[in-house]
mmCIF file of C-alpha atoms and ligand atoms in Angstrom:
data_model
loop_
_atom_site.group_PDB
_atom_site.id
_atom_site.type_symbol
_atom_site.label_atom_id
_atom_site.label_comp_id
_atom_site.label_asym_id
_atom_site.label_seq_id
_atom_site.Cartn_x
_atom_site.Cartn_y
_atom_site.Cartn_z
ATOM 1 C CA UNK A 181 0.000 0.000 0.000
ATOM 2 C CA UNK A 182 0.680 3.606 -0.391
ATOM 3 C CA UNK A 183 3.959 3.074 -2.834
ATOM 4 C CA UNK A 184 2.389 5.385 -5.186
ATOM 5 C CA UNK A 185 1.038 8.179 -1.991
ATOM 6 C CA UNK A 186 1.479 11.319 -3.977
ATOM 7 C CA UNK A 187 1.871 10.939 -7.091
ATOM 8 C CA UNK A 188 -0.599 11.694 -10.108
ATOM 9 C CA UNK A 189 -0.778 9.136 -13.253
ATOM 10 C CA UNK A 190 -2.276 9.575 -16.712
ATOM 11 C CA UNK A 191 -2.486 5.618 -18.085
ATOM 12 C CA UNK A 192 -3.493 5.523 -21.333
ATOM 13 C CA UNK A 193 -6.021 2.743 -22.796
ATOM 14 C CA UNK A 194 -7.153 2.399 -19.344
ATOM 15 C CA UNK A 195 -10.769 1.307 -20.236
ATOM 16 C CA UNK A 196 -10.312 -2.255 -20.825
ATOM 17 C CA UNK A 197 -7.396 -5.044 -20.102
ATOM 18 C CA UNK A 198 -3.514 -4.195 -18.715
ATOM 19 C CA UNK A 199 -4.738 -0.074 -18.189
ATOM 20 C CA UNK A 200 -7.895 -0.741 -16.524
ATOM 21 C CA UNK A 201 -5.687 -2.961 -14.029
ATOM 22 C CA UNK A 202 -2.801 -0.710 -13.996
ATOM 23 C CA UNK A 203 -5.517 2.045 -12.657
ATOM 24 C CA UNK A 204 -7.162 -0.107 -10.323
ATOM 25 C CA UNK A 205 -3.793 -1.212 -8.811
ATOM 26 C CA UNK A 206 -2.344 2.469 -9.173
ATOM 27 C CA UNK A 207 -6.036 3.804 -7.053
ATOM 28 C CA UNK A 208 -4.984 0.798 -4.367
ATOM 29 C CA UNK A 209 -1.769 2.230 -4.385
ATOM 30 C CA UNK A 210 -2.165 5.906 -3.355
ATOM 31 C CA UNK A 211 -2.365 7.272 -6.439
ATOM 32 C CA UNK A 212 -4.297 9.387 -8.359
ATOM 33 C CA UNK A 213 -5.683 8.336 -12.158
ATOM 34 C CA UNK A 214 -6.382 9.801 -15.431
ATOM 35 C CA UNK A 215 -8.291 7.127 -17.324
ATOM 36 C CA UNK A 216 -7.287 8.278 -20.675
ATOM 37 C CA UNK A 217 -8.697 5.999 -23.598
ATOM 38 C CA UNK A 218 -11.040 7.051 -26.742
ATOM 39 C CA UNK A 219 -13.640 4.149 -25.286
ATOM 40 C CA UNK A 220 -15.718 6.524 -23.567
ATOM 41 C CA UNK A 221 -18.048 4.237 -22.123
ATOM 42 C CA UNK A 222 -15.917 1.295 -20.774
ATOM 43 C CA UNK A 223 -13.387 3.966 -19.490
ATOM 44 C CA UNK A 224 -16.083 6.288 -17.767
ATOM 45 C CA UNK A 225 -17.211 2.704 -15.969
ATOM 46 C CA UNK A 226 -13.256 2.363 -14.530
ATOM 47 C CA UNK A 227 -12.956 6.032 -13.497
ATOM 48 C CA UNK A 228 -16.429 5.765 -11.388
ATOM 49 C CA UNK A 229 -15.561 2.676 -9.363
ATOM 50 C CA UNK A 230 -12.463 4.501 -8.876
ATOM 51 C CA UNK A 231 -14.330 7.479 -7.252
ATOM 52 C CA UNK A 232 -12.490 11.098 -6.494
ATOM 53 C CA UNK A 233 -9.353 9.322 -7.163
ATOM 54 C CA UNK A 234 -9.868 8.815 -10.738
ATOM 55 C CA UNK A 235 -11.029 11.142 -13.193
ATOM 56 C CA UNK A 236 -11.732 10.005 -17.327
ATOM 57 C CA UNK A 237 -10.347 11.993 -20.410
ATOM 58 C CA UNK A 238 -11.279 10.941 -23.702
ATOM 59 C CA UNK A 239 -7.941 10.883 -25.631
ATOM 60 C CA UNK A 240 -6.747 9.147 -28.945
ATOM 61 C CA UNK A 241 -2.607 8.755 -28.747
ATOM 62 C CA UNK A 242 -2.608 9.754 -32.497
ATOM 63 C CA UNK A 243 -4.103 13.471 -32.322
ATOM 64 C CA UNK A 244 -1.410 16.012 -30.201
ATOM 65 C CA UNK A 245 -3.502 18.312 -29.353
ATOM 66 C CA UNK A 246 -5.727 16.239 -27.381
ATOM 67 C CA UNK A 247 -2.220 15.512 -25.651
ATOM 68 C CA UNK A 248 -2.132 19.060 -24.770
ATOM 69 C CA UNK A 249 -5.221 19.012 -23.623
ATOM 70 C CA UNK A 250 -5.229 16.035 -21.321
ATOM 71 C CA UNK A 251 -2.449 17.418 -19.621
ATOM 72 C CA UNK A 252 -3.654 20.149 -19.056
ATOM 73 C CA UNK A 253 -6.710 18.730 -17.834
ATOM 74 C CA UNK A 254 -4.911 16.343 -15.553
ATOM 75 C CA UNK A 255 -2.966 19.510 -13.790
ATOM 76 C CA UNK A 256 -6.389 21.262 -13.167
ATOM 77 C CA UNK A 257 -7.884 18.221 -11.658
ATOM 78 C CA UNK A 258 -5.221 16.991 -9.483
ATOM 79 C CA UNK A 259 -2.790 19.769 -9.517
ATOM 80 C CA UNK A 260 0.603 18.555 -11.380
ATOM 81 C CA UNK A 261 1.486 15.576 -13.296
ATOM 82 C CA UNK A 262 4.235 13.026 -12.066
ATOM 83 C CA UNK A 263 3.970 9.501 -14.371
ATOM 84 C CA UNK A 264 2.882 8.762 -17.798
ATOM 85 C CA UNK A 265 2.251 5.364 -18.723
ATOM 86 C CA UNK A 266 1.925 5.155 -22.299
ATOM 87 C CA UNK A 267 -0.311 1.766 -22.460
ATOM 88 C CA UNK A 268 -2.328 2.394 -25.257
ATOM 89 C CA UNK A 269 -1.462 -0.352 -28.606
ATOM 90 C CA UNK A 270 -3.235 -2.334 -30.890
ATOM 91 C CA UNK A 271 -2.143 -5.125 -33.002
ATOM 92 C CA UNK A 272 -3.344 -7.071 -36.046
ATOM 93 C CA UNK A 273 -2.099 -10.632 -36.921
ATOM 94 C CA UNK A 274 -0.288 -10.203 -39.968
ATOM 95 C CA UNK A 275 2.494 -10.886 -41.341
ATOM 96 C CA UNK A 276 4.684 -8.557 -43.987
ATOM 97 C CA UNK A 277 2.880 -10.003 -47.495
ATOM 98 C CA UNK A 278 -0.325 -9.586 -45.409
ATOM 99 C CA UNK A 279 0.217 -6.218 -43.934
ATOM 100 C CA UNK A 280 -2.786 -3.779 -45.678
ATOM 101 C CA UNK A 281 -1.164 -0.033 -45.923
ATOM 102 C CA UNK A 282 -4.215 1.065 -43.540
ATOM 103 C CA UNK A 283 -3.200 -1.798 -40.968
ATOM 104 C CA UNK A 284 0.649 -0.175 -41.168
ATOM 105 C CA UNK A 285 -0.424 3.295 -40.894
ATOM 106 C CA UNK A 286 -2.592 2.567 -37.863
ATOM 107 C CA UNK A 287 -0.681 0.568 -35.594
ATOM 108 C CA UNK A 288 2.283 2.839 -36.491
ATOM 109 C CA UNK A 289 0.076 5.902 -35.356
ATOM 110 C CA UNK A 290 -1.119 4.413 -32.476
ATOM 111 C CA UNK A 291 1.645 1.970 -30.765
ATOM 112 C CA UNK A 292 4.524 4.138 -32.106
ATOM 113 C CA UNK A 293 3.375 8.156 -32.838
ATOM 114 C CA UNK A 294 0.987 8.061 -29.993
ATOM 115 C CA UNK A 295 4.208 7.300 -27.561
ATOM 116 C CA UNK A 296 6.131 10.119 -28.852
ATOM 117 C CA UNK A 297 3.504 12.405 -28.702
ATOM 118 C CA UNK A 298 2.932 11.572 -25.237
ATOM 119 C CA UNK A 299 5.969 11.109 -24.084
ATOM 120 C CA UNK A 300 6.705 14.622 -25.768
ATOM 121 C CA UNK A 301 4.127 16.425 -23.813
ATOM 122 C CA UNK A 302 4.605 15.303 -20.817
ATOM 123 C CA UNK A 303 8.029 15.935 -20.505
ATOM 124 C CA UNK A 304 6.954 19.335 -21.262
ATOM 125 C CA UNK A 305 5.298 19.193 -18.550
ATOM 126 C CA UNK A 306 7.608 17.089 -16.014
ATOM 127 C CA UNK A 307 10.649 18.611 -16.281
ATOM 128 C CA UNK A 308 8.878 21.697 -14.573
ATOM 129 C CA UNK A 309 7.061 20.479 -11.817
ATOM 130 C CA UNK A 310 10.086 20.255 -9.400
ATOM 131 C CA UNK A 311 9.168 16.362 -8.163
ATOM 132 C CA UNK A 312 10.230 13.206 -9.413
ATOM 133 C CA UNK A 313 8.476 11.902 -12.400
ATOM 134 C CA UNK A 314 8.521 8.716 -14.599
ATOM 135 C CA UNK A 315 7.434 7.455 -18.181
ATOM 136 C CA UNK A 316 6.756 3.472 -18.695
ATOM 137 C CA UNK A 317 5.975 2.986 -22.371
ATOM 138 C CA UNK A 318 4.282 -0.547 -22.977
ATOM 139 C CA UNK A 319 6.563 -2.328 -25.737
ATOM 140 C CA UNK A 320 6.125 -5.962 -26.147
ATOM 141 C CA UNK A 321 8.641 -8.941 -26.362
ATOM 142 C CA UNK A 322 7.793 -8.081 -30.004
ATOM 143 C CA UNK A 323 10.253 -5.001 -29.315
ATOM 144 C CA UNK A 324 12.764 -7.182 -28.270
ATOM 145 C CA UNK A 325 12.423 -10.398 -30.460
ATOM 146 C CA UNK A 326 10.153 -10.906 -33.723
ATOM 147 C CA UNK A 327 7.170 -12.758 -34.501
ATOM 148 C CA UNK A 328 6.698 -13.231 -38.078
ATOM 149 C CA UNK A 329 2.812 -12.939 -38.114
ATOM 150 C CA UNK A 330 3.245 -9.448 -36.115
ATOM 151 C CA UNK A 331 4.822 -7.168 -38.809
ATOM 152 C CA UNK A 332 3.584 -3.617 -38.141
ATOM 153 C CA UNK A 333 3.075 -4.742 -34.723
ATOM 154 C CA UNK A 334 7.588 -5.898 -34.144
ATOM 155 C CA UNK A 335 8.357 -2.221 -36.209
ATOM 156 C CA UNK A 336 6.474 -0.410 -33.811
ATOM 157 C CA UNK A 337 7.454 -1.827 -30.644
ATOM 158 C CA UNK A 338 10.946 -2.154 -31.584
ATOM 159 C CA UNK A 339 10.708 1.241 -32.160
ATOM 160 C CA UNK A 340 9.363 2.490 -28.363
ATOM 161 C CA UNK A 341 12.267 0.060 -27.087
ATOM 162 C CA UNK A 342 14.979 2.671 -28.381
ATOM 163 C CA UNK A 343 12.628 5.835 -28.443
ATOM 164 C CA UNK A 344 12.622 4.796 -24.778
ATOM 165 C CA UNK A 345 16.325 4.749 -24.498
ATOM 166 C CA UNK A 346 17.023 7.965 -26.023
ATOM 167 C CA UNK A 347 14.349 9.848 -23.958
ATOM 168 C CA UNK A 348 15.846 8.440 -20.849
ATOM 169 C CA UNK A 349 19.181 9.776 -21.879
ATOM 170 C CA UNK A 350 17.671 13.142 -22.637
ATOM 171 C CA UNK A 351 15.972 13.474 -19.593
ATOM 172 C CA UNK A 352 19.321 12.061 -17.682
ATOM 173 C CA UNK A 353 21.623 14.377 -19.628
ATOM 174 C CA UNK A 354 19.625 17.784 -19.158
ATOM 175 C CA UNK A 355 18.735 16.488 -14.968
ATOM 176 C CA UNK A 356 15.159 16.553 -15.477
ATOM 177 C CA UNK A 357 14.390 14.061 -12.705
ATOM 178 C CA UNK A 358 12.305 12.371 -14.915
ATOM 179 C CA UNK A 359 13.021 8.482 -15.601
ATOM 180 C CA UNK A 360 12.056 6.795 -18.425
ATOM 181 C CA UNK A 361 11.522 2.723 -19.484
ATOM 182 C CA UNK A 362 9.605 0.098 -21.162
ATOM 183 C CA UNK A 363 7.738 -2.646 -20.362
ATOM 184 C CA UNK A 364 7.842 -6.181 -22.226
ATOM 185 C CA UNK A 365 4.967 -8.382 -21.222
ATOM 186 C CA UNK A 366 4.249 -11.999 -23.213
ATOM 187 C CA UNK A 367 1.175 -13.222 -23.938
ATOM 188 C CA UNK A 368 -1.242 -11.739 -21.083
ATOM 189 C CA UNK A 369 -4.883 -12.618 -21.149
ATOM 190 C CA UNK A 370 -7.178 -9.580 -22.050
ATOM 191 C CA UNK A 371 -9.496 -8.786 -24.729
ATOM 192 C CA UNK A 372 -6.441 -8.070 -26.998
ATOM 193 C CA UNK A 373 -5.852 -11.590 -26.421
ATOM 194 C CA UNK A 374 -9.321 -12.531 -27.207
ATOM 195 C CA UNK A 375 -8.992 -10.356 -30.074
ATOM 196 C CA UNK A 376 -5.612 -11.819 -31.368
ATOM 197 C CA UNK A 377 -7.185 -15.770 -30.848
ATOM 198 C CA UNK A 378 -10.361 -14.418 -32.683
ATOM 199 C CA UNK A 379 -7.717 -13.075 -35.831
ATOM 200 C CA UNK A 380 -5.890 -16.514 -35.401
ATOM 201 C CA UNK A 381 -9.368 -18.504 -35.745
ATOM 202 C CA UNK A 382 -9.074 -20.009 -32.508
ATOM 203 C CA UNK A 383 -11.453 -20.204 -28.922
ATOM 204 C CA UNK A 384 -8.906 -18.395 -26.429
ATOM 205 C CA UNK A 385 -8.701 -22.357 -24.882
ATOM 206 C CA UNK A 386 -7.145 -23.226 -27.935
ATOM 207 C CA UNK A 387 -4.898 -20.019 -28.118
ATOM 208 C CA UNK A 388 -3.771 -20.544 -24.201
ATOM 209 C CA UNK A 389 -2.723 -23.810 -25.051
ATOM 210 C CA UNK A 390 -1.126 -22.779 -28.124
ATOM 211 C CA UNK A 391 0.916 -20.486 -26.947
ATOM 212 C CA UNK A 392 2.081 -21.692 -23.585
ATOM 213 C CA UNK A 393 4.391 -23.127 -25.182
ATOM 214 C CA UNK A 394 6.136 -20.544 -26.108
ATOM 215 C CA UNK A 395 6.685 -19.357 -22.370
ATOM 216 C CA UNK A 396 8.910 -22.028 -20.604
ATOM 217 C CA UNK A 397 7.402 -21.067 -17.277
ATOM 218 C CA UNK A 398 4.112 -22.866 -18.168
ATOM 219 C CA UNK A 399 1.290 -20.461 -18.007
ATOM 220 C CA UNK A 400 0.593 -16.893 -19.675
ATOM 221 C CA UNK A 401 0.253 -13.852 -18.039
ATOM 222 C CA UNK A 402 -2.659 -11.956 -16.711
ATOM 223 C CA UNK A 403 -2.689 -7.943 -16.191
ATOM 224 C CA UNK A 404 -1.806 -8.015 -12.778
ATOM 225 C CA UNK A 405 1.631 -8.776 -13.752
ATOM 226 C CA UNK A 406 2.079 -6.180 -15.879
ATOM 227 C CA UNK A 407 0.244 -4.013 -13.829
ATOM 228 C CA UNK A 408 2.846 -4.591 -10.681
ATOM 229 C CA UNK A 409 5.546 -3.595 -13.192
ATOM 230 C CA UNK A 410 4.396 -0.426 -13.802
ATOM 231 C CA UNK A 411 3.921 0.209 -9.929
ATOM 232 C CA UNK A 412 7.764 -0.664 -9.682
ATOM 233 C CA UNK A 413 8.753 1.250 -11.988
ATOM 234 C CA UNK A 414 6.489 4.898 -11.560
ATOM 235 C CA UNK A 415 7.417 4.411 -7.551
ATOM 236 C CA UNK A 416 10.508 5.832 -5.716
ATOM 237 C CA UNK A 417 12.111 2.499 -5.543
ATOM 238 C CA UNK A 418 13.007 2.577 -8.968
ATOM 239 C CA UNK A 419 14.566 6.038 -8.063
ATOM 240 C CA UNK A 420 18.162 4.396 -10.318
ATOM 241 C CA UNK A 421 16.072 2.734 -13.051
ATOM 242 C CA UNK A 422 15.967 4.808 -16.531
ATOM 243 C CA UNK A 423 16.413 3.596 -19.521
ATOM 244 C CA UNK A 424 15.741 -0.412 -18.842
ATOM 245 C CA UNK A 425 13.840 -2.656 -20.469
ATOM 246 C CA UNK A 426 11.245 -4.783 -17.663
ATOM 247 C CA UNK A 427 10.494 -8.135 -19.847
ATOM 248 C CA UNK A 428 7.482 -9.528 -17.794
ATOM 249 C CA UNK A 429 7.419 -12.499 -20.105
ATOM 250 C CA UNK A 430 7.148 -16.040 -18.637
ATOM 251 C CA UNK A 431 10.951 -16.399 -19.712
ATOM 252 C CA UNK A 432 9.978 -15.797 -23.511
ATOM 253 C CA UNK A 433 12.657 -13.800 -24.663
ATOM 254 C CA UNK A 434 15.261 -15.781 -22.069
ATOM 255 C CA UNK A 435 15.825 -18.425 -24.624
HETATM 256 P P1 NAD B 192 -6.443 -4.144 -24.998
HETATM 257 O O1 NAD B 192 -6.746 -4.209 -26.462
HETATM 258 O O2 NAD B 192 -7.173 -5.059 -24.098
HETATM 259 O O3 NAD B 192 -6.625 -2.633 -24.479
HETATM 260 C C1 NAD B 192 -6.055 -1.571 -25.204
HETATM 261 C C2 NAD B 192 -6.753 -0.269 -24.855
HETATM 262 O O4 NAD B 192 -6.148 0.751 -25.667
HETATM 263 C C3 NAD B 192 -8.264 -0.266 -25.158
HETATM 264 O O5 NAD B 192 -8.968 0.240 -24.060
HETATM 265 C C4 NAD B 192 -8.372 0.657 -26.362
HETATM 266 O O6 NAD B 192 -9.600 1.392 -26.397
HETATM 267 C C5 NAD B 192 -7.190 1.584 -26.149
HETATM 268 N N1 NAD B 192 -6.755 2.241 -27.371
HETATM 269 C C6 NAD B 192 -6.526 1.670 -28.595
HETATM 270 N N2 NAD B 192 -6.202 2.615 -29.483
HETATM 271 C C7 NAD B 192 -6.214 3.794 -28.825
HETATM 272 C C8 NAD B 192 -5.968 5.148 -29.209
HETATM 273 N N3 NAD B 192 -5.676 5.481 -30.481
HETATM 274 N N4 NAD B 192 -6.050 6.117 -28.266
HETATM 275 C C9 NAD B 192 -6.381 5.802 -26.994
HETATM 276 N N5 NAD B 192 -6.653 4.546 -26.578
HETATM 277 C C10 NAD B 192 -6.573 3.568 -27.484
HETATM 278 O O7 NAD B 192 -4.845 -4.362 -24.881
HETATM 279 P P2 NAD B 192 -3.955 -4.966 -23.676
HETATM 280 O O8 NAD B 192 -3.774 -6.400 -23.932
HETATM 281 O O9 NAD B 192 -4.460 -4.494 -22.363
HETATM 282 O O10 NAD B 192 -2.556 -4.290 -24.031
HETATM 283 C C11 NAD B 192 -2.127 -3.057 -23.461
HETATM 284 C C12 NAD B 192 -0.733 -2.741 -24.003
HETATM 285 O O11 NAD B 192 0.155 -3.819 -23.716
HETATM 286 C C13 NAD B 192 -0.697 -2.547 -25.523
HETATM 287 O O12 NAD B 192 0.230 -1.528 -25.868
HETATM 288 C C14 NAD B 192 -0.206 -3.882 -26.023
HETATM 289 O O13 NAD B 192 0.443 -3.799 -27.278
HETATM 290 C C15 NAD B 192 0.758 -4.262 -24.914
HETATM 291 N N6 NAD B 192 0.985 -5.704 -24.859
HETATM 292 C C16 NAD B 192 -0.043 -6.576 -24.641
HETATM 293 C C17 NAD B 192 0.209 -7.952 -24.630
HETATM 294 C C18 NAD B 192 -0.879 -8.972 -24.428
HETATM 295 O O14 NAD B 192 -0.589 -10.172 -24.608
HETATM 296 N N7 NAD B 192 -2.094 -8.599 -24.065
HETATM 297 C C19 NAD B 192 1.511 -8.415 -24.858
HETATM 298 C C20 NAD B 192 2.540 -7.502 -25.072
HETATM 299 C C21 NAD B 192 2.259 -6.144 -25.066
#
């Protein structure tokens, strides 16, 4: 309890799956939420149960301004800004002869653009606010190793592994007491995973058992393990941690 007293979060995509749990988790742990997600209705639901600790903000990673204006919105509501985590991502099953232009475009927008813009904006932001701060982007073991049926999906979270690395140096090189990392999870079960079975013409029994496999420790993930991460890593314990890469991964990218 209490390793997050203090400070105030904006976690993107937090209406459904590893946001809505990061918020929960982030609520439980003192502190204070910015549901930010363009699913109005699912992430209006997660901001009520959260009460006067959570507040909702319709954003889409892929337009600045409503960036800007999020921010903003998160400093009149609970009076400064101290962690981003940039959750938001979408994928599609396909591999490079299968990749449309449209599905390139969009999951470049979203999983890569959308981190830069926030990350961007709230460093704006940060690096003014005179307390410590921290950035988790959500990469993938796809940003560390590829799948072939995850084109679009590998490009753009290999790309938020070293836009991560080179805004932790930034931040590190001009003292802006802001830290910076990404997060690696393996397969986790959420509707993206329900999503990704439904793509792959599978039940999500036949998915889990599929890709288990893949994961020597013998299970798959659930958002609670992801979610824990991003406690670590927005708290003061990871006061020397910028720059890293958490794999949460079952051991997936270990072999
Ligand atoms: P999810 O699909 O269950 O939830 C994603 C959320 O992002 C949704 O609420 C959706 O509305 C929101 N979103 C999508 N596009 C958006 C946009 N343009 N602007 C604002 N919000 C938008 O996904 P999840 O499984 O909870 O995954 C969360 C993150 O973790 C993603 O970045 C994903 O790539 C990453 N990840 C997930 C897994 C997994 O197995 N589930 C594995 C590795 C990485």
């Amino acid at each position: 309890m209490d390793r997050l007293k203090g400070k105030v979060a904006i976690i993107t995509g937090a209406a459904q799956g590893i946001g809505a749990c990061t918020a929960r988790i982030f609520v439980q742990e003192g502190a204070k939420v910015v549901v930010a997600d363009m699913n109005e209705t699912d992430g209006r639901a997660v901001a009520a149960e959260l009460g006067e600790n959570a507040a909702f903000f319709k954003l889409n990673v892929t337009d600045y301004n409503a960036w800007k204006e999020c921010v903003a919105v998160t400093k009149a509501t609970f009076g400064k800004l101290n962690v981003l985590i940039n959750n938001a991502g979408i994928s599609y099953r396909k591999d490079i002869a299968g990749t449309s232009l449209e599905e390139w475009d969009r999951t470049i927008a979203v999983n890569q653009t959308g981190v830069f813009y926030g990350m961007q904006v709230a460093i704006e932001e940060m690096r003014t606010n005179g307390e410590k701060c921290s950035i988790a982007n959500a990469s993938s073991i796809e940003g560390l190793v590829a799948e072939s049926a995850f084109f679009a999906y590998c490009a753009s979270k290999g790309a938020v592994t070293l836009m991560t690395k080179a805004a932790a140096l930034y931040c590190g090189e001009n003292r802006l007491n802001i830290r910076v990392n990404s997060v690696h999870p393996g397969y986790i079960i959420t509707p993206m995973a329900y999503d990704d079975a439904r793509q792959n013409g599978q039940t999500i029994e036949e998915y889990s058992a599929e890709f288990i496999q893949k994961h020597p420790i013998g299970y798959l993930g659930k958002p609670e393990d992801i979610a824990y991460g991003y406690v670590y890593l927005s708290s003061d314990e990871a006061d020397f941690v910028s720059g890293t890469q958490l794999a949460i991964d079952g051991c997936y990218t270990a072999q």
